Coordinates of C-alpha atoms and ligand atoms in Angstrom, one line a residue:
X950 CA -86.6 -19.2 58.3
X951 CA -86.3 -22.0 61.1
X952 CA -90.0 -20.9 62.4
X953 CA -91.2 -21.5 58.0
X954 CA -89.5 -24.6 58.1
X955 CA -91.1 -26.2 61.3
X956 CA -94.5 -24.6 59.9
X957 CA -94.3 -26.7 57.0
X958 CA -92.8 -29.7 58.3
X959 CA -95.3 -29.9 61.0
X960 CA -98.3 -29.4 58.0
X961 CA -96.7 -32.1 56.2
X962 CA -96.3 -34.4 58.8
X963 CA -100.1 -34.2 59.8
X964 CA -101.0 -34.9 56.0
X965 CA -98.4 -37.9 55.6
X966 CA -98.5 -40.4 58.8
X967 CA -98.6 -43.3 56.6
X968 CA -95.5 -42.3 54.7
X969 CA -93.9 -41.3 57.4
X970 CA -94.5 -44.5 59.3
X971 CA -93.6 -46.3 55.6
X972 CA -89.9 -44.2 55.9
X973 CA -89.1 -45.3 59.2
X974 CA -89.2 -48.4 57.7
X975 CA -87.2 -48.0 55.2
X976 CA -84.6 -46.2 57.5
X977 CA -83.8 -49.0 59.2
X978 CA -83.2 -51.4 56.2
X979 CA -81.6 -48.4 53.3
X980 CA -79.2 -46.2 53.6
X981 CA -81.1 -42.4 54.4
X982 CA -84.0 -45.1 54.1
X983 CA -84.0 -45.0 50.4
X984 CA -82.3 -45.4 46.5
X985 CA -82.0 -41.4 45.3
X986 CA -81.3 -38.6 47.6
X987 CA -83.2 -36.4 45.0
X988 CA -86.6 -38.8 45.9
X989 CA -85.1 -38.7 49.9
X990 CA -86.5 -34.9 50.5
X991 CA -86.7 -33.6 54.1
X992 CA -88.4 -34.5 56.7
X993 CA -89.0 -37.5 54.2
X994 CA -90.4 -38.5 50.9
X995 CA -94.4 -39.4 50.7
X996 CA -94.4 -42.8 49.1
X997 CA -97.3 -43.3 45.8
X998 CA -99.4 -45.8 45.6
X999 CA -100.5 -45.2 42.1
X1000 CA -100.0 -42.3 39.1
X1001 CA -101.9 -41.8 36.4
X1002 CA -101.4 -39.2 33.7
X1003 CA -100.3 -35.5 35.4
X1004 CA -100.8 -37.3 38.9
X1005 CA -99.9 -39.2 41.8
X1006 CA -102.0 -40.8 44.7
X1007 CA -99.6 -41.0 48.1
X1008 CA -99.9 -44.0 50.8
X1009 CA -102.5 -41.8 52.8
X1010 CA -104.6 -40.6 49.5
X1011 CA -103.4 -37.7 48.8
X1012 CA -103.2 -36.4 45.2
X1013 CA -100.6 -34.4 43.9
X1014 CA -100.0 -32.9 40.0
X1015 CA -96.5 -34.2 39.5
X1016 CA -94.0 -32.0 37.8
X1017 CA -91.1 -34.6 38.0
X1018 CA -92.9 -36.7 36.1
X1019 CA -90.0 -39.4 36.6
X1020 CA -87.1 -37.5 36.5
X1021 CA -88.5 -35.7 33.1
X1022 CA -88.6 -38.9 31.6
X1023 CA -92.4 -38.9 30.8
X1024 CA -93.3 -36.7 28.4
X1025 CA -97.0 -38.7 27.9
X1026 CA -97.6 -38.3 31.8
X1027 CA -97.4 -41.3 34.1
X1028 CA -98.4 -45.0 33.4
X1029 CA -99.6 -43.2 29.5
X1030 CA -101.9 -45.7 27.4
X1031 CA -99.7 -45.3 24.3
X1032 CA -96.9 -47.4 26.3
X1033 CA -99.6 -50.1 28.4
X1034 CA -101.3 -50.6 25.0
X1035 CA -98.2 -51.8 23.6
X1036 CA -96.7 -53.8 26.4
X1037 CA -99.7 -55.8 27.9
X1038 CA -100.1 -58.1 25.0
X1039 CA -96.0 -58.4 25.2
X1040 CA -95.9 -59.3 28.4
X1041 CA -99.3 -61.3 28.4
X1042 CA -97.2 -63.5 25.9
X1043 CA -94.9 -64.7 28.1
X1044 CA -92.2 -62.8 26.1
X1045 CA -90.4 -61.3 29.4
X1046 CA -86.8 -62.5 28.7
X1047 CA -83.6 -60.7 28.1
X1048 CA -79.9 -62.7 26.8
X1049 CA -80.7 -62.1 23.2
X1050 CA -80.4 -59.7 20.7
X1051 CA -83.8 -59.1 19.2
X1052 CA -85.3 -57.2 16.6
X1053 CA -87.0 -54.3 18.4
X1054 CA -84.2 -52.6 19.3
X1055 CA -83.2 -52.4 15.4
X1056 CA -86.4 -50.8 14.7
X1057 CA -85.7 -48.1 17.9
X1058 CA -82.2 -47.6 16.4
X1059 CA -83.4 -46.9 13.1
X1060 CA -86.0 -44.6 14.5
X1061 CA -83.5 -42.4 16.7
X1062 CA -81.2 -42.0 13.9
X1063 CA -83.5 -41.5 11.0
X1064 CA -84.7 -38.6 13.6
X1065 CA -81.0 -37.3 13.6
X1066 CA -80.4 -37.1 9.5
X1067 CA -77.0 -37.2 9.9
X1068 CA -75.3 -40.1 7.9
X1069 CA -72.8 -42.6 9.4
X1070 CA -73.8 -42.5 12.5
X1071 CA -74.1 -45.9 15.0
X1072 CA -75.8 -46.5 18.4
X1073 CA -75.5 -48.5 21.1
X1074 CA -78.3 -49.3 24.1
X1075 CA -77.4 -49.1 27.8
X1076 CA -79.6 -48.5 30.7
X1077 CA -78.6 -45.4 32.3
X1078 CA -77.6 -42.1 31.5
X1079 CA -74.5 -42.1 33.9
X1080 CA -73.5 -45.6 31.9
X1081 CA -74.1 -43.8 28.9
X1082 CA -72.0 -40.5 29.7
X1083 CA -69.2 -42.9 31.3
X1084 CA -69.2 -45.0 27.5
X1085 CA -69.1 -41.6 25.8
X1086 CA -66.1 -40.8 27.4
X1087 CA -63.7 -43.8 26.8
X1088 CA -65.2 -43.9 23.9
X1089 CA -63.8 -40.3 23.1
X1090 CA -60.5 -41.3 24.9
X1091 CA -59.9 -44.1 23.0
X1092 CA -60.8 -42.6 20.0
X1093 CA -57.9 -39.6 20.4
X1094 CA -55.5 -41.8 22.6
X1095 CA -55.8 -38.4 25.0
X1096 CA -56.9 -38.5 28.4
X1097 CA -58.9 -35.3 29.7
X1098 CA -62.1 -34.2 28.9
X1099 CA -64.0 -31.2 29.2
X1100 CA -67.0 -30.3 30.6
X1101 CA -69.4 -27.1 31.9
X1102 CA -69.8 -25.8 35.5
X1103 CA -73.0 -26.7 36.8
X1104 CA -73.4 -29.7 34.4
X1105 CA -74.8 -33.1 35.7
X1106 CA -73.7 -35.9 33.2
X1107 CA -75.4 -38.7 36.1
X1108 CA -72.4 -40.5 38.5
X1109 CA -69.9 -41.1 35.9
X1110 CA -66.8 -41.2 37.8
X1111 CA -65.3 -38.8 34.5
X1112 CA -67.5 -36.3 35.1
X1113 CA -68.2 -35.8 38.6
X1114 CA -66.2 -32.9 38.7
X1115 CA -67.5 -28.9 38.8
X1116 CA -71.3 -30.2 39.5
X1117 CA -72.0 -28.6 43.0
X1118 CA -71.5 -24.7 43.4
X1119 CA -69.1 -24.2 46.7
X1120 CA -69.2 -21.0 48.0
X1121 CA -66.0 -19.1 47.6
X1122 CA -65.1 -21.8 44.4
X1123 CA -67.5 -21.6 42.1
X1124 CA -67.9 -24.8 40.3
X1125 CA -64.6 -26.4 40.5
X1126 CA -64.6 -29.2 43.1
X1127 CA -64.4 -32.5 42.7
X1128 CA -68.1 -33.4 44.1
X1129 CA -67.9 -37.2 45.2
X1130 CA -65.4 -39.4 47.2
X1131 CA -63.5 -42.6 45.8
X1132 CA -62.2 -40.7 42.8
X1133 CA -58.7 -41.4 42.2
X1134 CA -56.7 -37.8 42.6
X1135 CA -55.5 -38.0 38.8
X1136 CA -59.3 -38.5 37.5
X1137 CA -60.1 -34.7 39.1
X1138 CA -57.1 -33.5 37.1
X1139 CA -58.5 -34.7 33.7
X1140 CA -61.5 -32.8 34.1
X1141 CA -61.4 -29.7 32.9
X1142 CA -64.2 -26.9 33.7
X1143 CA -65.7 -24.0 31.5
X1144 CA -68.2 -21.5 31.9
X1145 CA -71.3 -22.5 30.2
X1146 CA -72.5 -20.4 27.4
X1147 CA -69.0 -18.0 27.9
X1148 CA -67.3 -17.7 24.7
X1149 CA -64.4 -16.0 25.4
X1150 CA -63.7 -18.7 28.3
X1151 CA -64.1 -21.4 26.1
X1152 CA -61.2 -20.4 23.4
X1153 CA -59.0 -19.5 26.1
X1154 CA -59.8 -23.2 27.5
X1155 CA -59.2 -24.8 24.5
X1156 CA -55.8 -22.8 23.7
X1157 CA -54.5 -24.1 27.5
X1158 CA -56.3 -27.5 26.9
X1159 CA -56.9 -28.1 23.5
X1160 CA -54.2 -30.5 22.4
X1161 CA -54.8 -32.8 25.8
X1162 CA -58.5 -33.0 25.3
X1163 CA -60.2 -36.3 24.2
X1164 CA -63.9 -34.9 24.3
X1165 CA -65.9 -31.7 25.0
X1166 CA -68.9 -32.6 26.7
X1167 CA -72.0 -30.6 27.5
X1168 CA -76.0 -30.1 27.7
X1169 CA -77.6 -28.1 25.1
X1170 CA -80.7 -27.2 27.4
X1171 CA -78.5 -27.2 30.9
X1172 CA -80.9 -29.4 33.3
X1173 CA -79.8 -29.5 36.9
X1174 CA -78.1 -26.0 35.8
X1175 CA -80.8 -24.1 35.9
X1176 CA -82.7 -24.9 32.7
X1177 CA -80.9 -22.5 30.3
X1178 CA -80.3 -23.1 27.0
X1179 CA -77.0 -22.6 25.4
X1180 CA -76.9 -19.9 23.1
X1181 CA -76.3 -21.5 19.0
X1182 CA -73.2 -19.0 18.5
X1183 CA -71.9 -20.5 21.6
X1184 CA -72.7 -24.2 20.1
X1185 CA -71.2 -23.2 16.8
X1186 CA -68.4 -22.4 18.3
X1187 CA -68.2 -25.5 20.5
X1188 CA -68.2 -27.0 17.3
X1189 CA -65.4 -25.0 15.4
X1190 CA -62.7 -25.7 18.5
X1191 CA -63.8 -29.3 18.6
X1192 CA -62.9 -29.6 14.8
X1193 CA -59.7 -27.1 15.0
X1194 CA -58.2 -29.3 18.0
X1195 CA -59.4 -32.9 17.2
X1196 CA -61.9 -33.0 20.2
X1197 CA -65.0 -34.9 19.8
X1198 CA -67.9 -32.8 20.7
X1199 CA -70.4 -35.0 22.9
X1200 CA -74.2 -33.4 23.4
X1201 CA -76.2 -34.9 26.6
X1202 CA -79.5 -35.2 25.2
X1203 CA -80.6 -37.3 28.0
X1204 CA -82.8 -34.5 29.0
X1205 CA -83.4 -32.5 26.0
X1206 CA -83.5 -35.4 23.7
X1207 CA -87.3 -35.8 22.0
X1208 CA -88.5 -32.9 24.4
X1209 CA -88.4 -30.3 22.8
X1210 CA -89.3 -32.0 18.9
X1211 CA -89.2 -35.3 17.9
X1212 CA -85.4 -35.1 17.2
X1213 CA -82.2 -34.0 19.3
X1214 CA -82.1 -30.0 20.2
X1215 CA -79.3 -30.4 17.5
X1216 CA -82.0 -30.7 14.7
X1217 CA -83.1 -27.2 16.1
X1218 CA -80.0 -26.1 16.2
X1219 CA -78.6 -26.8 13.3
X1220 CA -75.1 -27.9 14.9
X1221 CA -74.3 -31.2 14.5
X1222 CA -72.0 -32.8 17.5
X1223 CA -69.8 -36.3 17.2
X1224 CA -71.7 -37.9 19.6
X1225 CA -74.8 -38.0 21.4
X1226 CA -76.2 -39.2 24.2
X1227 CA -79.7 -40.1 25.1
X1228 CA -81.5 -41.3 27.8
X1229 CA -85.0 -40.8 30.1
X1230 CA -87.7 -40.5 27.8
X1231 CA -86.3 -42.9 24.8
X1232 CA -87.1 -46.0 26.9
X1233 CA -90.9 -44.9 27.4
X1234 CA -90.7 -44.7 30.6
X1235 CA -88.4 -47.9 30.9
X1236 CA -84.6 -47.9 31.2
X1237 CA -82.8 -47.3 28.0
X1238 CA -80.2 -45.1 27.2
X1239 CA -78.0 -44.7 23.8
X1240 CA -74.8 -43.7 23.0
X1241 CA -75.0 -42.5 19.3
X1242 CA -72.1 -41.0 17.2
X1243 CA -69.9 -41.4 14.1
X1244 CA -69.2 -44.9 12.8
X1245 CA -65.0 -44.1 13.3
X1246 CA -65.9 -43.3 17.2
X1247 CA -68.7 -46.0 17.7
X1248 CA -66.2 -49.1 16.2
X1249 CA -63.9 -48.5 19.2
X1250 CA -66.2 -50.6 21.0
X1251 CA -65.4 -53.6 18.8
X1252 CA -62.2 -52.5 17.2
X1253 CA -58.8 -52.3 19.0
X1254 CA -57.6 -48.8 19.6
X1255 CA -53.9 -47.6 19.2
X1256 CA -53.3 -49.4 22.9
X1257 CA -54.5 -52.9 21.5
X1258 CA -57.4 -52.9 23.4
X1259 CA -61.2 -52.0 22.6
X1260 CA -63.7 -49.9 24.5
X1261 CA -65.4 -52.5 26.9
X1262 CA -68.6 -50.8 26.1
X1263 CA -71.0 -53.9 27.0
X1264 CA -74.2 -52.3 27.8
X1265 CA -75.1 -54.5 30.7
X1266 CA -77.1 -57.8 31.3
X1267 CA -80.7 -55.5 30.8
X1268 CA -79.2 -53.6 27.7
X1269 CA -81.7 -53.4 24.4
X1270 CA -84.1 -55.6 26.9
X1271 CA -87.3 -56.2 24.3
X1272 CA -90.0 -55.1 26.7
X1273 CA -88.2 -51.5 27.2
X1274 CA -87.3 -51.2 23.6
X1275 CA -91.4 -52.0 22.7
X1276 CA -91.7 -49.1 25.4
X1277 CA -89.2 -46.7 23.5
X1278 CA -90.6 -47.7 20.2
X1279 CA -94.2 -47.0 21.5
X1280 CA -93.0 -43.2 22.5
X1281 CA -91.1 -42.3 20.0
X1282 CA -93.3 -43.2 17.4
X1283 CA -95.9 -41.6 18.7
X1284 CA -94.0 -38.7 19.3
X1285 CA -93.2 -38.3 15.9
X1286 CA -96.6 -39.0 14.6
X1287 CA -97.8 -36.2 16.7
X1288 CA -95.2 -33.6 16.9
X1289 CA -97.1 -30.7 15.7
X1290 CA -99.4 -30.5 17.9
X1291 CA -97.7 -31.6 21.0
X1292 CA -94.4 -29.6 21.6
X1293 CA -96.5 -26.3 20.9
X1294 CA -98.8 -27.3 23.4
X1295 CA -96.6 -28.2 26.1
X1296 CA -94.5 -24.9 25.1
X1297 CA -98.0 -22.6 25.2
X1298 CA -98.7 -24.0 28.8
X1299 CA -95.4 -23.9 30.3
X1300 CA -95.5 -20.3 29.0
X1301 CA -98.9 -19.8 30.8
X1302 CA -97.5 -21.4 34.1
X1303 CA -94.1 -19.6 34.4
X1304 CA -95.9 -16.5 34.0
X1305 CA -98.7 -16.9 36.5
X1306 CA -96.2 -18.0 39.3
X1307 CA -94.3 -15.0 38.7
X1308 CA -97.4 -13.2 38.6
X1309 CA -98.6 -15.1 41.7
X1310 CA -95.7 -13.9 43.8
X1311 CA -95.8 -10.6 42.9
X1312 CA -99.1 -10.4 43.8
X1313 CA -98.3 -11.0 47.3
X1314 CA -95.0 -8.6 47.2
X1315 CA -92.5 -10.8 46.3
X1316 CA -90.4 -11.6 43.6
X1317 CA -89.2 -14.5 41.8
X1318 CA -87.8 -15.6 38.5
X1319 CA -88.5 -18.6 36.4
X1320 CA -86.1 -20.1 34.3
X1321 CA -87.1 -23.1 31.5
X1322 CA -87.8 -20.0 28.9
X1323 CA -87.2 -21.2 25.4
X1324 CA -84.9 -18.9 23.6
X1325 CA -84.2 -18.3 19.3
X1326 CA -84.5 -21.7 18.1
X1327 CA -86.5 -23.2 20.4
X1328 CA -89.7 -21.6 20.3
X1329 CA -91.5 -23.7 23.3
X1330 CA -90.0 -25.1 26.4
X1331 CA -92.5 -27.5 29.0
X1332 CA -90.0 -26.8 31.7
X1333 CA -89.6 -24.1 34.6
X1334 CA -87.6 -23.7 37.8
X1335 CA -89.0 -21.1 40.3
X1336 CA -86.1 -19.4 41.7
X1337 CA -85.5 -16.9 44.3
X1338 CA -83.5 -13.4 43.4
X1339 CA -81.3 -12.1 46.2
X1340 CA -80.7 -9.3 44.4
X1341 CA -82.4 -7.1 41.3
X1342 CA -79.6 -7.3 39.1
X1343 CA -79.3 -11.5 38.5
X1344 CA -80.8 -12.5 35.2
X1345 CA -80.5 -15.7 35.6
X1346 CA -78.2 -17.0 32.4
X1347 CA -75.4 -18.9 34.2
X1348 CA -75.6 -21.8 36.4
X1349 CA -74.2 -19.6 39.0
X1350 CA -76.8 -17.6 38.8
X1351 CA -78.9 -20.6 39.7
X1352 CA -76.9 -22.3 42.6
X1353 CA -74.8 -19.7 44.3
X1354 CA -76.7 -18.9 47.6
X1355 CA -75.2 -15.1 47.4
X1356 CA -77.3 -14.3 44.1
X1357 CA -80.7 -17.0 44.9
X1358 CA -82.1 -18.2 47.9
X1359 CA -81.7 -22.1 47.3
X1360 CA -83.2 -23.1 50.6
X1361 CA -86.6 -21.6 49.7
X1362 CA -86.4 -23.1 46.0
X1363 CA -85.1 -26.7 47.3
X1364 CA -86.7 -27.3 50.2
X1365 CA -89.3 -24.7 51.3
X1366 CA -91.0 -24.2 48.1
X1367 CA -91.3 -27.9 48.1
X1368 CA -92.8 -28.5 51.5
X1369 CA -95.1 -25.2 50.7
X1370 CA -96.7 -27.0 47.3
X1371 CA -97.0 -30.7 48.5
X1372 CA -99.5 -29.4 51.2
X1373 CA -101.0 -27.7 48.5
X1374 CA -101.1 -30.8 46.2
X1375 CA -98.3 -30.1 43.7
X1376 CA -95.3 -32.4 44.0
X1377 CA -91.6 -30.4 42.4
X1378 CA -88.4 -30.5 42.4
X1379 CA -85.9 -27.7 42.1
X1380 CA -89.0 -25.4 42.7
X1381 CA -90.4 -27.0 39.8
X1382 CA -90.2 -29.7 36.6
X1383 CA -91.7 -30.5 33.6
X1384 CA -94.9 -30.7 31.9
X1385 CA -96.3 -33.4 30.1
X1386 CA -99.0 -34.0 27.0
X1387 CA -101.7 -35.5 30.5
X1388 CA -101.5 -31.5 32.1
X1389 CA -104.6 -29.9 31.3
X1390 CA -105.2 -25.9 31.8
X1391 CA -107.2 -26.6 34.6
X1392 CA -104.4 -28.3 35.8
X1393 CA -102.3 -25.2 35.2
X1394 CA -104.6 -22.8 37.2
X1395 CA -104.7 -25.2 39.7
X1396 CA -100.9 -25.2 40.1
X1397 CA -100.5 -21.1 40.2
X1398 CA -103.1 -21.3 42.8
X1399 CA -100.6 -23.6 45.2
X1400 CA -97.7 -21.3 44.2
X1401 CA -100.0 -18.8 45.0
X1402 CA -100.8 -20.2 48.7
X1403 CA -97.8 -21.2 49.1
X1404 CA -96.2 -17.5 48.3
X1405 CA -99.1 -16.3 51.6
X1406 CA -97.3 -18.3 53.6
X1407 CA -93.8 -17.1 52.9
X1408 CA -95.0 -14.1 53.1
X1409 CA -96.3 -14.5 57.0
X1410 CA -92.9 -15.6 57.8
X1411 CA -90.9 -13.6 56.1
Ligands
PLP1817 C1 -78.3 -34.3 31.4 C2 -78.2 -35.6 32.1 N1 -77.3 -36.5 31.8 C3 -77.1 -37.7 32.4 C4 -78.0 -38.0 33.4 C5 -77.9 -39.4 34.1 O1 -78.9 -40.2 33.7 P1 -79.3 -41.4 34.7 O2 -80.0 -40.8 35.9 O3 -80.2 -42.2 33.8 O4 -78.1 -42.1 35.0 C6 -79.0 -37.1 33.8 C7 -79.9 -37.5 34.9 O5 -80.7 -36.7 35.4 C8 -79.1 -35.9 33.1 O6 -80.0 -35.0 33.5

């Protein structure tokens, strides 16, 4: 493995000497010389100079099809028309302000909950998922006037200091750990952990918990978790405990939201939760992110709760900012206008791609397993996430099955498959992404071909 990894590093560095000079820059100024450690990749992160559509150009003119397309947020591709059409007359204006409510954000308001047809439901902008989540959550608390919440093993919900709890898979401890420092000791207590899609372990949670919990809070389509969708007798019943013991049921949408139709999953689903959040592509490629959910829930921001007090649910000083709401607008309407054709497209050449990577590997005597699959009632999915069986039997259904280095290699997804693709021109992460509507089907060939090289050279050093 240590002979792979120099391989690759050394073919990387040779392709990357501007980036690499551009890091040690950066290294001696930011902390791991950067803002994300999912962008701060070993040895170290090329840096682009431009992306258009399905790619981006590096410092040193490199191309590479992206699959993160910014952390799934761009479902039209990079930098799309749709948005730049829309924002260059708005900025030519001289409009760039923010301190004011203004009227866009109605208009993107409307839009996201005329796509939910639920009635009584209210939203409020923020700019980050992880603000949104952490809202959600004292929302939800001071809502019930109880104090724990609970959430799924391998779920990502962004930093929220609620949530950061049973995110990372520990060897020996599943996911159980409290997965960040300068957490109080009581806030790991109120987070209580299930096993997604595991119905028995959910009723026996809510009979322990039940009574103490303020919200249930989970992914639909399980992103960081592998890319597995919950199953809709496991949401149903999500939805029957929630009601039985007074919890409010929360969906993160933030990566499922508008990806998979021009609604929530929950329109596909037919299960309807008490709140929802949203996040990456509402805002166009901008930073917005909404808390939606029932009027009763929502008006804790403004009305005082049983403690005298209100949620202080204040959005921040770029909240419902009018150039990203004109971005959100511009994608979601178009979105909706085009629906039909787009989802089923994205679905048909995800399909395509999954199965010529598997097909790729095989080819050269090795197996792997994508994940990203849609599943009964989600006929297309544009996402997959190569991974890499340790043994026959895993099906890959659980987040566990995912992250626990006894079932998948997660050094060859995380960091060799990625060194292994960008010297073939493909940038991923977690062995893979997302498509978007700017990935053509020469595009796809393109991309089983560097899964394809890059499963040769595995192969020499396995
Ligand atoms: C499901 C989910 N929820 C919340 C977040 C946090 O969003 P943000 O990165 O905007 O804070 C993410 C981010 O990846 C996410 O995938």
């Amino acid at each position: 493995m240590k002979q792979l990894i120099d391989y690759l590093d050394r073919e990387y560095e040779k392709k990357t000497r501007k980036s690499c000079q551009m890091f040690q820059r950066a290294a001696k100024v930011m902390v791991r010389g950067g803002s994300h450690s999912l962008r701060l990749w070993k040895p170290y992160p090329f840096f682009p100079v431009s992306a258009h559509g399905a790619t981006v150009t590096d410092l040193d003119g490199h191309n590479y099809l992206d699959y993160w397309q910014g952390h799934y947020a761009n479902l039209l591709g990079h930098n799309p028309e749709v948005i730049r059409r829309e924002l260059e007359p708005y900025l030519a204006a001289g409009a760039l302000h923010t301190g004011f409510e203004n009227s866009v954000q109605i208009e993107l308001a409307e839009k996201i909950l005329s796509s939910l047809g639920q009635p009584g439901l209210r939203i409020r902008f923020t700019t980050s998922g992880t603000l949104a989540s952490t809202y959600a959550v004292m929302l939800a608390m001071g809502y019930t006037g109880r104090h724990y919440v609970l959430k799924i093993g391998g779920g990502w919900h962004g930093s929220s200091p609620y949530l950061l709890k049973g995110v990372k898979f520990h060897p020996g401890r599943g996911f159980s750990q409290v997965d960040s420092a300068g957490l109080p000791p009581e806030f790991a207590r109120h987070i209580i952990i299930t096993r997604f899609n595991d119905s028995e372990h959910l009723e026996k949670t809510f009979k322990k918990y039940g009574p103490k919990l303020a919200a249930f809070i989970l992914e639909p389509f399980i992103g960081v978790g592998g890319f597995l969708f919950c199953s809709p007798e496991y949401l149903k019943l999500a939805r029957k405990l929630a009601d039985e013991y007074g919890v409010v049921l929360v969906f993160d949408e933030i990566i499922s939201g508008f990806r998979f139709c021009s609604s929530g999953l929950q329109r596909l689903y037919g299960v309807r939760p008490d709140m929802s959040l949203f996040g990456k592509l509402i805002g166009g490629g901008e930073a917005v992110a909404a808390v939606v959910g029932k009027a009763k829930i929502m008006e804790g921001c403004e009305r005082t709760g049983t403690s005298g007090l209100r949620v202080n649910f204040e959005g921040g000083t770029f909240s419902a900012h009018e150039e990203y709401m004109r971005a959100g607008l511009a994608m979601l309407n178009y979105l909706i206008c085009h629906e039909k054709e787009i989802y089923p497209r994205i679905g048909q050449l995800a399909a395509r791609l999954r199965q010529g990577i598997e097909q790729a590997f095989a080819s050269e005597g090795l197996r792997v397993v994508c994940t990203g699959t849609g599943r009964s009632p989600i006929n297309g999915s544009s996402f997959f996430m190569v991974n890499f069986p340790k043994k026959d039997n895993i099906n890959y259904s659980t987040p566990e099955d995912i992250w626990d280095p006894a079932r998948s290699d997660v050094f060859l997804r995380e960091e060799a498959l990625k060194l292994a693709l960008l010297i073939n021109g493909v940038h991923v992460v977690h062995g893979g992404g997302c498509l978007s509507t700017a990935h053509t089907e020469k595009d796809i060939e393109r991309t089983i071909e560097a899964y394809q090289r890059a499963a040769r050279i595995f192969k020499k050093f396995w």
